[in-house]
mmCIF file of C-alpha atoms in Angstrom:
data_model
loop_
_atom_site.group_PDB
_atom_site.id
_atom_site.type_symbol
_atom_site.label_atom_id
_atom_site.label_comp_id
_atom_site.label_asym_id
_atom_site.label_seq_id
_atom_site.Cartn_x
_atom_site.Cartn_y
_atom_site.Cartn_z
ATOM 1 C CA UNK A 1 1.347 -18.549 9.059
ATOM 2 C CA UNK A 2 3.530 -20.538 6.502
ATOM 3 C CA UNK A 3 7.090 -19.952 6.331
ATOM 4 C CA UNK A 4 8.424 -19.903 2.714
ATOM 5 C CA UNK A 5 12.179 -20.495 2.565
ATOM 6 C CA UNK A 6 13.630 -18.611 -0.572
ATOM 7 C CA UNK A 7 15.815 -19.671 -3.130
ATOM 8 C CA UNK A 8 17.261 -17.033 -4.762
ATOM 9 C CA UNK A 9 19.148 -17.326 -8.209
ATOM 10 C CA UNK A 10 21.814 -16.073 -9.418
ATOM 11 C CA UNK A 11 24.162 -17.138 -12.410
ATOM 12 C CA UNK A 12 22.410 -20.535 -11.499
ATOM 13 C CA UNK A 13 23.599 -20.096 -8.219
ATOM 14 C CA UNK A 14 21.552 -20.328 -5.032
ATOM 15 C CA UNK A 15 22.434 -16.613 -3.419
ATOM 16 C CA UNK A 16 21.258 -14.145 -0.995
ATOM 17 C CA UNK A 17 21.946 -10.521 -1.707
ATOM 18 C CA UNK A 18 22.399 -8.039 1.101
ATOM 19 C CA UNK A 19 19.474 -4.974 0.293
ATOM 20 C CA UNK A 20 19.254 -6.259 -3.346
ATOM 21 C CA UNK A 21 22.715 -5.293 -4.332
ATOM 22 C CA UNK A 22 23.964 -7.733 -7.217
ATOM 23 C CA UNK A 23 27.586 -7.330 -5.733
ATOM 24 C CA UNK A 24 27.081 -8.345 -2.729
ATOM 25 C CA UNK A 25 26.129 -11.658 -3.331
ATOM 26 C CA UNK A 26 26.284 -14.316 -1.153
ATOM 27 C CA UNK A 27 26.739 -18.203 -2.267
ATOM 28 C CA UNK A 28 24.994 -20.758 -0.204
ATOM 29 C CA UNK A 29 24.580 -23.871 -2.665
ATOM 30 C CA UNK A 30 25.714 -24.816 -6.546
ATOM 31 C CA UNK A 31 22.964 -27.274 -7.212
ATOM 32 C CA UNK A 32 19.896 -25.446 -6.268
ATOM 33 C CA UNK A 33 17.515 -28.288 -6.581
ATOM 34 C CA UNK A 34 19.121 -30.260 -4.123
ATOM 35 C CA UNK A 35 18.403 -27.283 -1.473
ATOM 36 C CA UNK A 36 14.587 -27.230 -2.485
ATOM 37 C CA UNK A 37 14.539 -31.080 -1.388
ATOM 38 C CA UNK A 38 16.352 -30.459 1.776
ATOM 39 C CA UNK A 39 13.554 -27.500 2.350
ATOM 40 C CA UNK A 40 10.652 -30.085 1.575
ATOM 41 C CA UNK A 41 12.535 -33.025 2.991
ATOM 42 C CA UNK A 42 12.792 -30.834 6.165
ATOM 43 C CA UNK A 43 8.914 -30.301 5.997
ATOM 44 C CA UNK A 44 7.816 -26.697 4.562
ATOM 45 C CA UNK A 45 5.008 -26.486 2.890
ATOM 46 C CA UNK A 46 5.815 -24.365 0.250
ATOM 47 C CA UNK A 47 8.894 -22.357 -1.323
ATOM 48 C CA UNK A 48 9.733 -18.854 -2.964
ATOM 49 C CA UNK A 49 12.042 -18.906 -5.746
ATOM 50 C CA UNK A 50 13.239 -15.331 -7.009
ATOM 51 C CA UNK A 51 15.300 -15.114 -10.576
ATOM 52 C CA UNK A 52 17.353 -12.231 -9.543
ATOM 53 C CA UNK A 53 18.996 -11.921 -12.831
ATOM 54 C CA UNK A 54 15.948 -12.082 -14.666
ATOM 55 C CA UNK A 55 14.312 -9.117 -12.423
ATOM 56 C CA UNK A 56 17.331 -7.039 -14.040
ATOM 57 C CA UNK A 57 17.178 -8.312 -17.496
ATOM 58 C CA UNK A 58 12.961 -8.326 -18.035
ATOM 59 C CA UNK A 59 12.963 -12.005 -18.968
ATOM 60 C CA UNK A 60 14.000 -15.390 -17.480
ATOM 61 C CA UNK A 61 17.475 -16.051 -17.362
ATOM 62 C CA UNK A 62 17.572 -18.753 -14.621
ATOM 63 C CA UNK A 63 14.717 -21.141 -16.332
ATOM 64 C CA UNK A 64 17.156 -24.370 -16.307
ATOM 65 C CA UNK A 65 17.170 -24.376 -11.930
ATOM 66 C CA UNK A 66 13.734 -23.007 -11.928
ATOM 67 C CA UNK A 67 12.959 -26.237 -14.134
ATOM 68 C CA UNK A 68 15.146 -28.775 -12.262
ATOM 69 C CA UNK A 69 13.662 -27.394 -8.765
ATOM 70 C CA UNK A 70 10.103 -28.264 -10.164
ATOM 71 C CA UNK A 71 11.236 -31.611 -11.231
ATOM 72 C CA UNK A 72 12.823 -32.245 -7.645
ATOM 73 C CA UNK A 73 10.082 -31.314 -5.156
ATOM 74 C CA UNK A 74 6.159 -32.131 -5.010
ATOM 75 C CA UNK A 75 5.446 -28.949 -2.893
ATOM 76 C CA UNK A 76 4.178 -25.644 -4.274
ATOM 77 C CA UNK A 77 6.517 -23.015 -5.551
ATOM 78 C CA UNK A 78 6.046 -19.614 -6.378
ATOM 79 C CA UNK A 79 8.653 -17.266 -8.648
ATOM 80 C CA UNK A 80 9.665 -14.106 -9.222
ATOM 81 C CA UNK A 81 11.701 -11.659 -11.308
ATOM 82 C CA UNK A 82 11.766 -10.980 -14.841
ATOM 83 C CA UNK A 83 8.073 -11.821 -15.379
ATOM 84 C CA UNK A 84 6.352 -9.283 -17.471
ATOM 85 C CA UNK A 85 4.190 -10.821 -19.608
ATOM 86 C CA UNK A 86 1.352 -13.429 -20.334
ATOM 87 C CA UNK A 87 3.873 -15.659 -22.528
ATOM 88 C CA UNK A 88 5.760 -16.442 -19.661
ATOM 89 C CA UNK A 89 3.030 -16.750 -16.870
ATOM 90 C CA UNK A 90 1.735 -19.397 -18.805
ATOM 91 C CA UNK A 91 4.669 -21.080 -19.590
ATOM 92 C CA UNK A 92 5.976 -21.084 -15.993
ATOM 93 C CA UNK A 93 2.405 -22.654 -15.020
ATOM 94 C CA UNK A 94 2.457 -24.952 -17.498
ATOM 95 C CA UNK A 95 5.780 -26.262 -16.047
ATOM 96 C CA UNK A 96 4.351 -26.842 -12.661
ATOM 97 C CA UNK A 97 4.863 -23.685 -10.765
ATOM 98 C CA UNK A 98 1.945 -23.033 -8.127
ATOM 99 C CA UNK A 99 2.401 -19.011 -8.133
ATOM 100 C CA UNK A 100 3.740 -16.780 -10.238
ATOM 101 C CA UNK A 101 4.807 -13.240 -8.641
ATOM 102 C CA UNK A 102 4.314 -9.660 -10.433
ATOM 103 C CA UNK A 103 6.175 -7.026 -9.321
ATOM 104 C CA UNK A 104 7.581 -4.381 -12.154
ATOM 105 C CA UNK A 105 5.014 -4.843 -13.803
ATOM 106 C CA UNK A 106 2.297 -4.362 -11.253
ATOM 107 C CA UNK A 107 3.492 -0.906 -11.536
ATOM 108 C CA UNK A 108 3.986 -0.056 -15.389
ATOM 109 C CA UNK A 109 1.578 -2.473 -16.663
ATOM 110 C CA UNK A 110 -1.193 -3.218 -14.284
ATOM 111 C CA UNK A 111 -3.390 -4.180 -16.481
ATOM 112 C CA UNK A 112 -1.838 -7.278 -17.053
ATOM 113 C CA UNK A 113 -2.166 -8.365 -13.206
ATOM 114 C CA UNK A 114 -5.593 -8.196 -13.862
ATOM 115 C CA UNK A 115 -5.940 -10.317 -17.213
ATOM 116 C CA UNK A 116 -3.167 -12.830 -15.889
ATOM 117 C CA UNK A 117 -5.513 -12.753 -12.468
ATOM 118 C CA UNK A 118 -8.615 -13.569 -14.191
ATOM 119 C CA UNK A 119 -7.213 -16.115 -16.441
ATOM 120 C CA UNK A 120 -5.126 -18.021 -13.934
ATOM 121 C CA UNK A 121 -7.124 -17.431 -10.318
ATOM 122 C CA UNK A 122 -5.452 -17.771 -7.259
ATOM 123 C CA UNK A 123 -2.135 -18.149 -9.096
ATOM 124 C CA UNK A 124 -0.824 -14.970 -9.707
ATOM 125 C CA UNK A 125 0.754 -12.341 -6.805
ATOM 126 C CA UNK A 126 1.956 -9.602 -7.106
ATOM 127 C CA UNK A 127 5.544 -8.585 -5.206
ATOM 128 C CA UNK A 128 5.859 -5.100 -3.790
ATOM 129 C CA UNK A 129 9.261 -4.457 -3.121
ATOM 130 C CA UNK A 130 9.717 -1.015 -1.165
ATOM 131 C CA UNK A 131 12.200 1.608 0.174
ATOM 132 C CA UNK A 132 10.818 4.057 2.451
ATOM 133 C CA UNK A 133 7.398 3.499 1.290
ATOM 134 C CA UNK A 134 7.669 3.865 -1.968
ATOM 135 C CA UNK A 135 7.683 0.963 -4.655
ATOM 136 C CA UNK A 136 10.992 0.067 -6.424
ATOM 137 C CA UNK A 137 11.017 -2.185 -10.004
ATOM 138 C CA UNK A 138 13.263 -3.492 -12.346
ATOM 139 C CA UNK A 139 15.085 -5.761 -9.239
ATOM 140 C CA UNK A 140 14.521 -3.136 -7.057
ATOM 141 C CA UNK A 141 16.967 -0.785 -9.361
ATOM 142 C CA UNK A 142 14.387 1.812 -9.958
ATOM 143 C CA UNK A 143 12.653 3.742 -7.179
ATOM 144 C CA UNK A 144 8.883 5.250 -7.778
ATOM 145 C CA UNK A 145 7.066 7.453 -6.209
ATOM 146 C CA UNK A 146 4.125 5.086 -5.816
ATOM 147 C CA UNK A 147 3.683 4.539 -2.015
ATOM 148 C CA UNK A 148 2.907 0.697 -1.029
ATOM 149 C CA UNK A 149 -0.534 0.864 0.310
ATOM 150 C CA UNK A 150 -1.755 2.753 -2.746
ATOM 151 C CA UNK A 151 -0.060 -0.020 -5.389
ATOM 152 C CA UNK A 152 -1.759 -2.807 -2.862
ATOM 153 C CA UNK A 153 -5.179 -1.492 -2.609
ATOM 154 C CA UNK A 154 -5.135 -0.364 -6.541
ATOM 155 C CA UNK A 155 -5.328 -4.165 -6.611
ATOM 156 C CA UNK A 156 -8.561 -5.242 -4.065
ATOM 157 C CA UNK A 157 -10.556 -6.692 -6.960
ATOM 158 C CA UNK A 158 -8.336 -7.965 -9.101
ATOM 159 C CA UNK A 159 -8.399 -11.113 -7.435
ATOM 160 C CA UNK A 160 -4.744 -11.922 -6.945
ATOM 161 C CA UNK A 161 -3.909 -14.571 -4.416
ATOM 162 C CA UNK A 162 -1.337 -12.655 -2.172
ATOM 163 C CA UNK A 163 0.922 -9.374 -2.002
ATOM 164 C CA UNK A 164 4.573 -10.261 -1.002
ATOM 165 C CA UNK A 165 5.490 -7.202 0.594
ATOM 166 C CA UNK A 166 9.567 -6.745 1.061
ATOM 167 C CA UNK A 167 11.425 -4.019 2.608
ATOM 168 C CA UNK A 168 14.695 -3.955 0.865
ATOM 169 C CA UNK A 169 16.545 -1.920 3.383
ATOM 170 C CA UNK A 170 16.052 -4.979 5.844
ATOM 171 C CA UNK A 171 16.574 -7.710 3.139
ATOM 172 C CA UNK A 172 19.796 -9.834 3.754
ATOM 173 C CA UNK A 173 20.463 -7.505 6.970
ATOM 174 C CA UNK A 174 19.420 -9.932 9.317
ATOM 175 C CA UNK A 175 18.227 -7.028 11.355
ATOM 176 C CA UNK A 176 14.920 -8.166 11.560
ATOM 177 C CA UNK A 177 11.919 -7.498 9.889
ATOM 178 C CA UNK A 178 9.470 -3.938 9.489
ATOM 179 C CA UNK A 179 6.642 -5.327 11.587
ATOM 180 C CA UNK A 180 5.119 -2.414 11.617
ATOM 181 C CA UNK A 181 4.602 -1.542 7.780
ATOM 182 C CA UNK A 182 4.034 -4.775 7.261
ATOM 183 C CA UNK A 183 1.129 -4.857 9.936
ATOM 184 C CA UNK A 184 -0.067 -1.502 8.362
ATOM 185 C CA UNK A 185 -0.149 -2.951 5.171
ATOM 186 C CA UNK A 186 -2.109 -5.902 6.060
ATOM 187 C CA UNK A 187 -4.727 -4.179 7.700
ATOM 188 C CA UNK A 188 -5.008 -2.075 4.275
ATOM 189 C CA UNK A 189 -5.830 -4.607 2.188
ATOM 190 C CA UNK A 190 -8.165 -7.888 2.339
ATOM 191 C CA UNK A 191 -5.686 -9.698 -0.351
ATOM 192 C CA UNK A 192 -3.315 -12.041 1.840
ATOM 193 C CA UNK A 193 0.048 -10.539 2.749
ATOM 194 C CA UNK A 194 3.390 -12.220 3.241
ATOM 195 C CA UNK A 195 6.127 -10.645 4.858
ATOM 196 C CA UNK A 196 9.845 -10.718 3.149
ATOM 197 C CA UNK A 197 13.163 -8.613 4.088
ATOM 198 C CA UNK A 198 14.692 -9.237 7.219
ATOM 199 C CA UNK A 199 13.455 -12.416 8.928
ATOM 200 C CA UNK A 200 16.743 -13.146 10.885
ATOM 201 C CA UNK A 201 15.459 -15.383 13.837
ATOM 202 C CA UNK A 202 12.504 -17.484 15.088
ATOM 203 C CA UNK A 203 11.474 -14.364 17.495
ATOM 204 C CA UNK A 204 11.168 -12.307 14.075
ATOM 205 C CA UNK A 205 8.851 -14.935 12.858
ATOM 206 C CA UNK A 206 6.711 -14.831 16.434
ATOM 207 C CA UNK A 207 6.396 -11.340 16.396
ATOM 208 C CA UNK A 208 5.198 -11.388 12.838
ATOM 209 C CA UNK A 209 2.422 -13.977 13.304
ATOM 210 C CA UNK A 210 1.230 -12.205 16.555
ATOM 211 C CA UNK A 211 1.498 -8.449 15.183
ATOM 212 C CA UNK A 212 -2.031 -8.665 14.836
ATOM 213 C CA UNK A 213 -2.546 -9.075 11.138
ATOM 214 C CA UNK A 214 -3.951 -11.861 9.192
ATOM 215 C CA UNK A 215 -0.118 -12.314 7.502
ATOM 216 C CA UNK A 216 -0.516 -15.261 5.000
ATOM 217 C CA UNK A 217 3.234 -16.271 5.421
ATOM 218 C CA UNK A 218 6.500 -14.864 5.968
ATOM 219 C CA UNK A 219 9.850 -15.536 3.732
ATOM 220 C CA UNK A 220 12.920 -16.230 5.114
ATOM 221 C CA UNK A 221 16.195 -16.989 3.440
ATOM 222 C CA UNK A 222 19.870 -15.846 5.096
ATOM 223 C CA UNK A 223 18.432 -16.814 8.076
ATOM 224 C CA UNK A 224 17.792 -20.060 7.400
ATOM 225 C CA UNK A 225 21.111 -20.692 5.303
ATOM 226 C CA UNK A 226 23.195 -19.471 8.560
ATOM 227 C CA UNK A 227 21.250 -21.080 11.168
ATOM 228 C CA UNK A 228 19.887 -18.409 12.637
ATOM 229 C CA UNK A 229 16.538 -19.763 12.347
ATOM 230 C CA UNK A 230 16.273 -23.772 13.257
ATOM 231 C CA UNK A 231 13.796 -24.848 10.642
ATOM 232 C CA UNK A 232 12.166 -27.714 12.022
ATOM 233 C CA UNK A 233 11.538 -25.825 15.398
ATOM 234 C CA UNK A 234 10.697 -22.696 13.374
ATOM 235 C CA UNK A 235 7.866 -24.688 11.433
ATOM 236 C CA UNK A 236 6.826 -26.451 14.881
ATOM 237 C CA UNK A 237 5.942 -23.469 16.283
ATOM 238 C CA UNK A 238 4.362 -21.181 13.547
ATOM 239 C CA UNK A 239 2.000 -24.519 13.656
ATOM 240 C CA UNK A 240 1.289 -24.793 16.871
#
């Protein structure tokens, strides 16, 4: 199971939120590229950047530490928020990004999952971000009625390379993760799942490799900026 530290951005910023409020907003670094090389210098494999003001405003608004992240690090990177069309998917894997993550628009435009899916394979996820079950969009703002199993399975043969699940509630709680639902909806779906919301300690990350799921990674990020979670031990382990 790969652990994916995240980088979230705000106002060019390196943040965590606590349950995706915007005003509660947390600063952990000013010069976000220099934490990606501290996360590859440190040895993970791969990292998950998240515009958050770009999920708000429908269009990239924190390209310039997306950009100098990509020219800092070698390893793979994957990005979310405020990507909602092919323009930008393109772009963003033109300028060396490994992944690219759909969420709002996996819900009000999925046919563009499946075109961006089929033109870019294994490069394109889509992010589920959900409250009680139910899917929320536009930086988790907006609150569907579209449970999370139905959105995942709606998406078996479009061939995209993972479904990064998040349960807001626990996101930036450091109250651990839902094992449970995430479990549930890995054993829903063939497509790869990665846990998010909540990973608070290297027990959290144990319980979600061994929950009995075939979870492609988990994604932790407050938890890894406090401490809570040694890194080095954390990755020794998950590859033991």
């Amino acid at each position: 199971m790969i652990l994916y530290p995240a980088i979230d951005l705000k106002d060019g910023q390196c943040v965590r939120l606590l349950k995706g409020e915007m005003d509660k907003a947390t600063v952990f670094s000013d010069d976000p590229a220099a934490q990606a090389a501290a996360f590859e210098a440190a040895g993970c494999e791969w990292l998950h950047l998240v515009d958050l003001n770009g999920a708000f405003a429908g269009q990239p608004i924190n390209a310039a530490a997306v950009e100098a992240i990509l020219a800092r690090v070698s390893v793979p990177c994957q990005l979310g928020g405020g990507i909602r069309d092919m323009a930008t998917i393109e772009a963003w894997l033109t300028k060396g990004l490994s992944r690219v993550i759909l969420g709002t628009v996996a819900v009000e435009n999925p046919a563009l999952v499946r075109e961006a899916a089929t033109a870019f394979p294994g490069k394109i996820a889509v992010g589920i971000d959900a409250r009680g079950g139910r899917v929320a969009t536009k930086g988790w703002a907006e609150e569907t009625d579209v449970t999370v199993t139905d959105l995942a399975r709606s998406f078996e043969d479009a061939g995209v390379a993972a479904i990064i699940y998040t349960d807001i509630d626990r996101d930036g709680a450091m109250g651990g993760p839902n094992i449970d639902a995430t479990a549930a909806l890995a054993h829903a779906v063939h497509i790869p799942v990665i846990a998010s919301g909540g990973v608070s300690s290297l027990a959290d990350l144990i319980a979600l490799r061994d929950c009995g799921a075939a979870l492609n990674g988990a994604i932790s990020g407050r938890a890894l900026y406090d401490g809570a979670i040694d890194l080095p031990k954390a990755l020794a382990e998950l590859r033991a």
